[in-house]
C-alpha positions as semicolon CSV with decimal commas, in nm:
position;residue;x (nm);y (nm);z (nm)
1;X;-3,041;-12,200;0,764
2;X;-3,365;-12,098;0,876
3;X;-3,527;-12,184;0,604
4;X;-3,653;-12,519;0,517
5;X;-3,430;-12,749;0,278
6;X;-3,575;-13,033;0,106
7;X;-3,358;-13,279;0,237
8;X;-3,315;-13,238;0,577
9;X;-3,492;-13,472;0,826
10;X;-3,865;-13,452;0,926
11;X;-3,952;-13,432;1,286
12;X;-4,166;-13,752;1,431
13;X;-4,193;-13,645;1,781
14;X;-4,150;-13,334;1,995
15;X;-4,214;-13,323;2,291
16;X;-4,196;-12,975;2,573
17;X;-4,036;-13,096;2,947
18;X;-4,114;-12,789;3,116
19;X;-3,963;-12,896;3,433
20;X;-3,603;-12,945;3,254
21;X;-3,688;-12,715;3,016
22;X;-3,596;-12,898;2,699
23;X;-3,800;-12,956;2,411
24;X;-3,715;-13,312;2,300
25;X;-3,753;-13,375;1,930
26;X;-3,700;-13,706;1,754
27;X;-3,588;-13,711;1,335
28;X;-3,689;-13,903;1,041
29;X;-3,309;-14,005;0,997
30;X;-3,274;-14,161;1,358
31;X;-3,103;-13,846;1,537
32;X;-3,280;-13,708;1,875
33;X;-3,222;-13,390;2,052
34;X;-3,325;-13,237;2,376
35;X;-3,253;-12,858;2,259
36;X;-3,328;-12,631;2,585
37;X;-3,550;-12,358;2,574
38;X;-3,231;-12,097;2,655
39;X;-3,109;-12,226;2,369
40;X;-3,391;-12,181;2,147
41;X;-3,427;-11,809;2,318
42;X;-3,164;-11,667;2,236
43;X;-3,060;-11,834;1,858
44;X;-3,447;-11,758;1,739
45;X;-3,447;-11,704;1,393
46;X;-3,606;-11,394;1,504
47;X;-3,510;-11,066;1,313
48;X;-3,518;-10,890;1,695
49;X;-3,232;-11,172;1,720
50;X;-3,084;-11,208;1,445
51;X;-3,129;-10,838;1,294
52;X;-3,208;-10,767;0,875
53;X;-2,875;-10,847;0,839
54;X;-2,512;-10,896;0,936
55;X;-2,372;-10,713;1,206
56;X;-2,718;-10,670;1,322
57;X;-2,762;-10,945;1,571
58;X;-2,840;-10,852;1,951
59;X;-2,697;-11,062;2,232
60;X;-2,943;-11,191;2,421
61;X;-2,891;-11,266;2,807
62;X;-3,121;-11,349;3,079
63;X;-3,285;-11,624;2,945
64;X;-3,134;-11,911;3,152
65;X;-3,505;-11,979;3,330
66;X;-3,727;-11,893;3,001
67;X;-4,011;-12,097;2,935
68;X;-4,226;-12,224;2,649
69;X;-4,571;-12,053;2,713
70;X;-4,727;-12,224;2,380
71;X;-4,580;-12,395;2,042
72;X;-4,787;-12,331;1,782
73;X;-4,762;-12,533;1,381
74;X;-4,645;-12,332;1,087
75;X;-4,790;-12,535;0,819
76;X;-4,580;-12,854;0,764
77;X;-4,217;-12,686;0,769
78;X;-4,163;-12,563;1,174
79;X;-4,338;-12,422;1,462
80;X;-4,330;-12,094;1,638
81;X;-4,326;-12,144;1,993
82;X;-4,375;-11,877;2,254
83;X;-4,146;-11,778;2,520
84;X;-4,214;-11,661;2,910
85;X;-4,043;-11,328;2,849
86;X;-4,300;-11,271;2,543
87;X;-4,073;-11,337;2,296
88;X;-4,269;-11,494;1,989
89;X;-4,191;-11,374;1,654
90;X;-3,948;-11,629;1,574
91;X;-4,053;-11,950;1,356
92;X;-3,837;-12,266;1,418
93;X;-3,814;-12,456;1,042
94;X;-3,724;-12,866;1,099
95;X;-3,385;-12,796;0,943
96;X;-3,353;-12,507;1,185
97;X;-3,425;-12,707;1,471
98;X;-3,207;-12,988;1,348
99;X;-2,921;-12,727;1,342
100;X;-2,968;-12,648;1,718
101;X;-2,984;-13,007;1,803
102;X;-2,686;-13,095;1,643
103;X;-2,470;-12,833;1,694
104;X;-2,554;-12,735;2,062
105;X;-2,163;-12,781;2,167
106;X;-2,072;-12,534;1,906
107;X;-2,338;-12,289;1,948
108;X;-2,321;-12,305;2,321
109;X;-1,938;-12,258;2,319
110;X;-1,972;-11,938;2,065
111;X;-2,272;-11,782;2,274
112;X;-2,030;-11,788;2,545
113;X;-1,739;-11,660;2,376
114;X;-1,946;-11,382;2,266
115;X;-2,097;-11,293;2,632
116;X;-1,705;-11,270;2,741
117;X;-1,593;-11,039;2,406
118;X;-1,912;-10,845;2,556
119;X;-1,815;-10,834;2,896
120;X;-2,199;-10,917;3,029
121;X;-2,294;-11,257;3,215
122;X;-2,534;-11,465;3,117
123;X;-2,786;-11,411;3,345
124;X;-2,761;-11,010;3,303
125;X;-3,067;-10,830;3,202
126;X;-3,086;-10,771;2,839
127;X;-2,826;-10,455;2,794
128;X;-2,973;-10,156;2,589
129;X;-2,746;-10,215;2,316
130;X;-2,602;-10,604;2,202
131;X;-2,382;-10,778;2,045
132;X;-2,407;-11,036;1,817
133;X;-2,661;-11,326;1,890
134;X;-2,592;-11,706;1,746
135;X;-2,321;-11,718;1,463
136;X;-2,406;-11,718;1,061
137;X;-2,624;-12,036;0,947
């Protein structure tokens, strides 16, 4: 899903609340989300998230207070933003981003799940070995 599909809605606004933490981003088709950063953090489309592959994924935790340093375009498809904790390899496609806006109760309640299987809390430091980070798009 991180890829960028042809019909999925364009972005017309985004906006960064660092205070809340949230980046806010309105969509061609209506929809609005306010996706937090922690969020963002620890679904990046990132391989050091997501791994090369299945199985490969790496739980992140710790990320509850991460920040948005900088959000930088990626031609006319996403933007790569820049976290606190120097995480920046990741590149967030409109149809990614439309994903974690609309399916924040889901992703949420499996990131979650996943900590418990784990054993680790959410605001652990990042173990030396993880489990698996958000679920297959």
């Amino acid at each position: 899903m991180a890829g960028l599909d042809r019909n999925s809605p364009t972005p017309e606004s985004i906006t960064l609340h660092q205070q809340s933490r949230v980046l806010e981003i309105g969509f061609s088709d209506g929809s609005e989300y306010r996706i937090p950063f922690e969020l963002m953090r620890v679904c990046s489309p990132s391989a050091e998230v997501q791994g090369h592959g299945k199985g490969q994924e790496v739980l992140q935790t710790g990320k509850r207070e991460v920040d948005i340093v900088a959000l930088e375009p990626v031609g006319n498809y996403a933007v790569q933003p820049t976290f606190s904790d120097g995480h920046s390899s990741g590149i967030f496609s409109w149809d990614y981003l439309y994903f974690l806006g609309s399916k924040q109760d889901e992703l949420w309640a499996d990131y979650n799940a996943r900590l418990q299987a784990a054993g680790v809390e959410r605001d652990a430091p990042m173990p030396e070995k993880g489990g698996h980070a958000c679920g297959s798009h």
